[in-house]
Amino acid sequence: MTAWNDLYPFIRGGDVARTAQLVAGLDPAARKAVAAEMTEHMRKAFRGGRPWWEGAQRHQIRPLIMVGAGCLGGPAAVAAWLFRREFRRRREDPRDVARILGLVRDRPEAWRADLARRVAARVRLPELQNWELAAALVRETGVEPGDDAAFMAGWLRGLKAEPAVTDPLVPVLGPRIFESDGLSDGLTTDTADTLVRLTEAGLLEREAVLDGVVGRLLRDGQNALPVLAYLHDQLDPGLDETAGRARDYARMLPAAPVVVAESAVARLRALDEAGRLEEELFAEAVEALTFRPAPKLLRSVLSWLGVTAGPRAAGRADVALRALAEVIGHETLVLQERAVRLAVPLAPVAGEEGREALREAAAVLPAELRERIAAAYGDLPEDDEPAAPVLVAAPAPQLPPPIGSPGDLVRELTGFRGSDDDPYTFERLLSGLAEWSHREPDTLREALRPWWEHPRHYYGVDVRNEAGDLLHRAFLAFASPKESRRIAAAGSARGGGPDCGPIERLYRRRALELVAPFERGSGYPVLLATPTSGTGHVDPGTLLDRLGRLEASRVQALPADLAQALLRLPREVDETTVARARTSTSDAGRACAAWMAGDRLPDPGVSCEPYTGRHYWSTWSDVRVTLTLPFAGSPVEGLDAPSSGYHPDSLAWWPLVLPSHRELAAAHLVPHVARTVDSKTGVASVLCDLVRCDGPAGTATAYALAYGLGHADPAARSSTADALLTLAARGETPVEALGTALADLVTGGYVKLNRVSAVLGDAARAGAHEAVWALAERLLPALLPADGDRPRAGLADLMAAASTAARPANARAHLPALAAMASRKGSSRVLQEARRLHRLVAPCESVTES
């Protein structure tokens, strides 16, 4: 019997304690022999690098770790063993740390110190595998750990006040905390509380901690950690400590997150109230705050300016008035009224610079607020309405150039990752495969040899869900027809499944239908459907040229390629091109001629019914889309049946399939936008591509936009705003349908009005004021509350957006519900915004003031 044979039953049975005990009793020769046997066992048991969770060998992981720690000879080998990829994501047992320490304790001191450094350096975020072991080795050997972010994060996560009193890492790592890149991964509010206690106990030097916190907040700017502001406030700096750092607090204000800026403002105000803030820093801080759009900070600066009416009002009047002028420019009525209220008492002590700044800003104020400024500061300049931004539709993406050689084609194929890439790359690779397989087949096949001879299990296992797998399947059919036929004979290569929608199926069919001609050796000289425009369209003349190449080669058009080419034709084709198409002799040519002449896919009838989906404890927004497509000759099966029952990763690819059929593309997209409206997926970014399509924008487009306007993801809302601007620039905003959709979704609780209102306000300021006003005019009657009802959240923001749009649009409208609301008593923001909007759009009607 060998030592390995003695150990193996306990390894196989997962007995960690007994394995460690036996390893500890081995002599050096036995340890060396076991190390060799263990390495061979790992090669066989974990063949192909399979992770531990895929087989019965997962129970062997912890015993094998003990064996490697005790039997391998060098510290580098032990460290590499502990971090083998087969051991990742295992459950770490605290008892294993003590066992490993016991197994290496008889090694020389320098050996153990080297192991400690190596293990500490290998710890990685976010999993922090082996951090407890690394820390134990560092503490026991006394080595100084490096500046690794992961080691610092692990230490901070586990930091407790009581154990820290005797922790040898505190004096070593404490001074490095605020310089470490691991701070963001390790600092929590609990850790911050512990740091405060350690500072109070004298284990951390208070001045160094305060300098570290303030310095890190200043250095990180807009990426500063809010938890650091919490730590700073818990330390509660006194006036002397604040005075020494006042300049740093002021310099945080332009970019720091709101919670950090609030903390800095509180310190500066305390210093100011004590008469210890320099006037230069006061001016710098106030100016920085007034350029921030966050309402909290604007209210904070107004509150601060409110105390300048005291003994120092004369010296600060111009600073205050310049700041108030900036606040007025934010066009939030509540803030404007408060700014005017603060500005009027400063008139007697104001200098000419401050007076002029305020008078210019007053041009955007409602009439009654302008009158108050005029009474205090004299006649105001003529109200010259600034020119509204000129709207220009966002251009379509530029198409990449054709692939220039077989070598370039293979290099691009190797880097293609599937649906994470853009559809233009997919089209470019398919087109390049057809082109170069026809022009230089031997050169391309030789260039592909290293690629296909490298083992790739996904050539034939699953080509249903990933564009990369589909391309690999098509390229393999050309590179090695024999291997391709073997896969086909095994029946494992399928082009779609029950969870695959018609648009995705078209992409997949187009890649897979190349397989058969390549296996036969006949090939396919040119793809018909490759876009000639960034919108996805195919130029009709170019399509006829491609058909001519197929006819000259006596090659029949592939069905999916032809279907996609037809769907990508523009809606209008000139008569000369139609006449040319009629001269074609092939079936594909005749289909193109009929389509170009008008026998094409019609615009669908669409209805949308939002509802709440439920499954056990989870709920989500969803919408039933009913689509009527009265056309017997649809080139793609299933286009009349939108579905939300699966979750594709390639939504951004869909508009490129239907560039002349916007409403049809929207009907398929809207269920997926609806289902993700409360998530952070950013799925609404596809709307920018959708609006560049041609064709009517109807109910489906409106619901897709409405869900995008109310999306939880700010990036998705920003994309929807861009889509709205593009539609407005093209004069294609579906105002009636979008107003109906928004009213439906807001009143039904499917989207939040405050999100919608913010996007509409941004769009109005960006130049889409006419479209936004037309939309608000239709939306407000459905959302304004009846007398006695509570206004819904976000209504004030909607009316503010409507006011922003109404002025440059010179809007006039008779809205009885708005007039009734404007006449109510009260001073709430929603009533103030109602009065402002009412004055703008119905200036001849009287409004009862509160």
PDB file of C-alpha atoms in Angstrom, residues 418-533:
ATOM      1  CA  GLY A 418     -22.947  36.471 -30.880  1.00  0.00           C
ATOM      2  CA  SER A 419     -25.884  38.679 -29.960  1.00  0.00           C
ATOM      3  CA  ASP A 420     -23.560  40.930 -27.916  1.00  0.00           C
ATOM      4  CA  ASP A 421     -22.256  42.192 -31.248  1.00  0.00           C
ATOM      5  CA  ASP A 422     -24.260  44.419 -33.558  1.00  0.00           C
ATOM      6  CA  PRO A 423     -26.341  42.991 -36.427  1.00  0.00           C
ATOM      7  CA  TYR A 424     -24.234  44.885 -38.962  1.00  0.00           C
ATOM      8  CA  THR A 425     -21.266  42.660 -38.096  1.00  0.00           C
ATOM      9  CA  PHE A 426     -23.442  39.561 -38.533  1.00  0.00           C
ATOM     10  CA  GLU A 427     -24.523  40.792 -41.966  1.00  0.00           C
ATOM     11  CA  ARG A 428     -20.956  41.704 -42.899  1.00  0.00           C
ATOM     12  CA  LEU A 429     -19.645  38.247 -41.954  1.00  0.00           C
ATOM     13  CA  LEU A 430     -22.402  36.404 -43.829  1.00  0.00           C
ATOM     14  CA  SER A 431     -21.844  38.572 -46.868  1.00  0.00           C
ATOM     15  CA  GLY A 432     -18.076  38.078 -46.641  1.00  0.00           C
ATOM     16  CA  LEU A 433     -18.518  34.311 -46.438  1.00  0.00           C
ATOM     17  CA  ALA A 434     -20.598  34.238 -49.623  1.00  0.00           C
ATOM     18  CA  GLU A 435     -18.308  36.664 -51.439  1.00  0.00           C
ATOM     19  CA  TRP A 436     -14.899  35.165 -50.630  1.00  0.00           C
ATOM     20  CA  SER A 437     -16.036  31.547 -50.797  1.00  0.00           C
ATOM     21  CA  HIS A 438     -16.920  32.329 -54.416  1.00  0.00           C
ATOM     22  CA  ARG A 439     -13.981  34.577 -55.327  1.00  0.00           C
ATOM     23  CA  GLU A 440     -11.072  32.835 -53.562  1.00  0.00           C
ATOM     24  CA  PRO A 441     -12.354  29.543 -52.125  1.00  0.00           C
ATOM     25  CA  ASP A 442      -8.956  27.878 -51.656  1.00  0.00           C
ATOM     26  CA  THR A 443      -7.445  30.919 -49.944  1.00  0.00           C
ATOM     27  CA  LEU A 444     -10.416  31.259 -47.599  1.00  0.00           C
ATOM     28  CA  ARG A 445     -10.462  27.541 -46.758  1.00  0.00           C
ATOM     29  CA  GLU A 446      -6.764  27.618 -45.879  1.00  0.00           C
ATOM     30  CA  ALA A 447      -7.233  30.747 -43.748  1.00  0.00           C
ATOM     31  CA  LEU A 448     -10.079  29.007 -41.887  1.00  0.00           C
ATOM     32  CA  ARG A 449      -8.098  25.817 -41.190  1.00  0.00           C
ATOM     33  CA  PRO A 450      -6.606  26.850 -37.790  1.00  0.00           C
ATOM     34  CA  TRP A 451     -10.041  28.150 -36.779  1.00  0.00           C
ATOM     35  CA  TRP A 452     -12.127  25.044 -37.486  1.00  0.00           C
ATOM     36  CA  GLU A 453      -9.519  22.478 -36.490  1.00  0.00           C
ATOM     37  CA  HIS A 454      -9.492  23.954 -32.973  1.00  0.00           C
ATOM     38  CA  PRO A 455     -12.144  21.972 -31.011  1.00  0.00           C
ATOM     39  CA  ARG A 456     -15.411  23.901 -30.724  1.00  0.00           C
ATOM     40  CA  HIS A 457     -18.265  21.926 -29.232  1.00  0.00           C
ATOM     41  CA  TYR A 458     -20.839  24.499 -30.274  1.00  0.00           C
ATOM     42  CA  TYR A 459     -20.445  23.806 -33.973  1.00  0.00           C
ATOM     43  CA  GLY A 460     -23.224  21.283 -33.748  1.00  0.00           C
ATOM     44  CA  VAL A 461     -24.605  21.176 -30.219  1.00  0.00           C
ATOM     45  CA  ASP A 462     -26.818  24.257 -30.044  1.00  0.00           C
ATOM     46  CA  VAL A 463     -27.313  26.617 -32.954  1.00  0.00           C
ATOM     47  CA  ARG A 464     -30.731  27.779 -31.843  1.00  0.00           C
ATOM     48  CA  ASN A 465     -29.956  30.702 -29.570  1.00  0.00           C
ATOM     49  CA  GLU A 466     -26.688  32.387 -30.489  1.00  0.00           C
ATOM     50  CA  ALA A 467     -25.807  34.266 -33.659  1.00  0.00           C
ATOM     51  CA  GLY A 468     -22.152  33.326 -33.162  1.00  0.00           C
ATOM     52  CA  ASP A 469     -22.996  29.622 -33.208  1.00  0.00           C
ATOM     53  CA  LEU A 470     -25.032  30.064 -36.375  1.00  0.00           C
ATOM     54  CA  LEU A 471     -22.167  31.786 -38.142  1.00  0.00           C
ATOM     55  CA  HIS A 472     -19.740  29.112 -36.976  1.00  0.00           C
ATOM     56  CA  ARG A 473     -22.050  26.466 -38.413  1.00  0.00           C
ATOM     57  CA  ALA A 474     -22.177  28.193 -41.813  1.00  0.00           C
ATOM     58  CA  PHE A 475     -18.428  28.814 -41.926  1.00  0.00           C
ATOM     59  CA  LEU A 476     -17.708  25.225 -40.891  1.00  0.00           C
ATOM     60  CA  ALA A 477     -19.849  23.921 -43.765  1.00  0.00           C
ATOM     61  CA  PHE A 478     -17.565  25.769 -46.174  1.00  0.00           C
ATOM     62  CA  ALA A 479     -14.268  25.094 -44.365  1.00  0.00           C
ATOM     63  CA  SER A 480     -14.889  21.353 -43.863  1.00  0.00           C
ATOM     64  CA  PRO A 481     -17.916  19.934 -45.673  1.00  0.00           C
ATOM     65  CA  LYS A 482     -17.104  16.463 -44.359  1.00  0.00           C
ATOM     66  CA  GLU A 483     -17.235  17.584 -40.716  1.00  0.00           C
ATOM     67  CA  SER A 484     -20.395  19.553 -41.482  1.00  0.00           C
ATOM     68  CA  ARG A 485     -22.104  16.521 -42.991  1.00  0.00           C
ATOM     69  CA  ARG A 486     -21.160  14.497 -39.901  1.00  0.00           C
ATOM     70  CA  ILE A 487     -22.887  17.049 -37.686  1.00  0.00           C
ATOM     71  CA  ALA A 488     -25.913  17.121 -39.970  1.00  0.00           C
ATOM     72  CA  ALA A 489     -26.122  13.315 -39.950  1.00  0.00           C
ATOM     73  CA  ALA A 490     -26.088  13.353 -36.149  1.00  0.00           C
ATOM     74  CA  GLY A 491     -29.213  15.532 -36.287  1.00  0.00           C
ATOM     75  CA  SER A 492     -27.930  18.011 -33.710  1.00  0.00           C
ATOM     76  CA  ALA A 493     -27.896  21.178 -35.796  1.00  0.00           C
ATOM     77  CA  ARG A 494     -31.289  22.851 -35.597  1.00  0.00           C
ATOM     78  CA  GLY A 495     -32.248  26.301 -36.721  1.00  0.00           C
ATOM     79  CA  GLY A 496     -34.926  27.230 -34.252  1.00  0.00           C
ATOM     80  CA  GLY A 497     -37.050  26.073 -31.380  1.00  0.00           C
ATOM     81  CA  PRO A 498     -40.430  26.696 -29.806  1.00  0.00           C
ATOM     82  CA  ASP A 499     -38.992  29.640 -27.850  1.00  0.00           C
ATOM     83  CA  CYS A 500     -37.774  31.398 -30.983  1.00  0.00           C
ATOM     84  CA  GLY A 501     -39.789  34.196 -32.567  1.00  0.00           C
ATOM     85  CA  PRO A 502     -40.194  34.808 -36.309  1.00  0.00           C
ATOM     86  CA  ILE A 503     -37.684  37.650 -36.498  1.00  0.00           C
ATOM     87  CA  GLU A 504     -34.933  35.650 -34.825  1.00  0.00           C
ATOM     88  CA  ARG A 505     -35.842  32.620 -36.909  1.00  0.00           C
ATOM     89  CA  LEU A 506     -35.191  34.644 -40.053  1.00  0.00           C
ATOM     90  CA  TYR A 507     -31.643  35.482 -38.944  1.00  0.00           C
ATOM     91  CA  ARG A 508     -31.034  31.822 -38.102  1.00  0.00           C
ATOM     92  CA  ARG A 509     -32.518  30.461 -41.313  1.00  0.00           C
ATOM     93  CA  ARG A 510     -30.353  32.800 -43.371  1.00  0.00           C
ATOM     94  CA  ALA A 511     -27.170  31.477 -41.756  1.00  0.00           C
ATOM     95  CA  LEU A 512     -28.165  27.815 -41.789  1.00  0.00           C
ATOM     96  CA  GLU A 513     -29.511  27.719 -45.334  1.00  0.00           C
ATOM     97  CA  LEU A 514     -25.942  28.291 -46.556  1.00  0.00           C
ATOM     98  CA  VAL A 515     -24.919  24.940 -45.055  1.00  0.00           C
ATOM     99  CA  ALA A 516     -26.456  22.680 -47.709  1.00  0.00           C
ATOM    100  CA  PRO A 517     -24.943  24.406 -50.801  1.00  0.00           C
ATOM    101  CA  PHE A 518     -21.539  24.549 -49.118  1.00  0.00           C
ATOM    102  CA  GLU A 519     -21.740  20.851 -48.256  1.00  0.00           C
ATOM    103  CA  ARG A 520     -22.595  20.116 -51.908  1.00  0.00           C
ATOM    104  CA  GLY A 521     -19.738  22.305 -53.098  1.00  0.00           C
ATOM    105  CA  SER A 522     -22.013  24.558 -55.139  1.00  0.00           C
ATOM    106  CA  GLY A 523     -21.854  27.626 -52.891  1.00  0.00           C
ATOM    107  CA  TYR A 524     -23.894  30.845 -53.065  1.00  0.00           C
ATOM    108  CA  PRO A 525     -22.087  33.707 -54.851  1.00  0.00           C
ATOM    109  CA  VAL A 526     -23.791  36.733 -53.315  1.00  0.00           C
ATOM    110  CA  LEU A 527     -26.338  37.405 -50.566  1.00  0.00           C
ATOM    111  CA  LEU A 528     -29.400  39.320 -51.695  1.00  0.00           C
ATOM    112  CA  ALA A 529     -30.360  40.727 -48.295  1.00  0.00           C
ATOM    113  CA  THR A 530     -27.116  42.419 -47.172  1.00  0.00           C
ATOM    114  CA  PRO A 531     -28.139  46.007 -46.236  1.00  0.00           C
ATOM    115  CA  THR A 532     -26.917  48.921 -48.323  1.00  0.00           C
ATOM    116  CA  SER A 533     -28.009  51.489 -45.717  1.00  0.00           C
TER     117      SER A 533
END
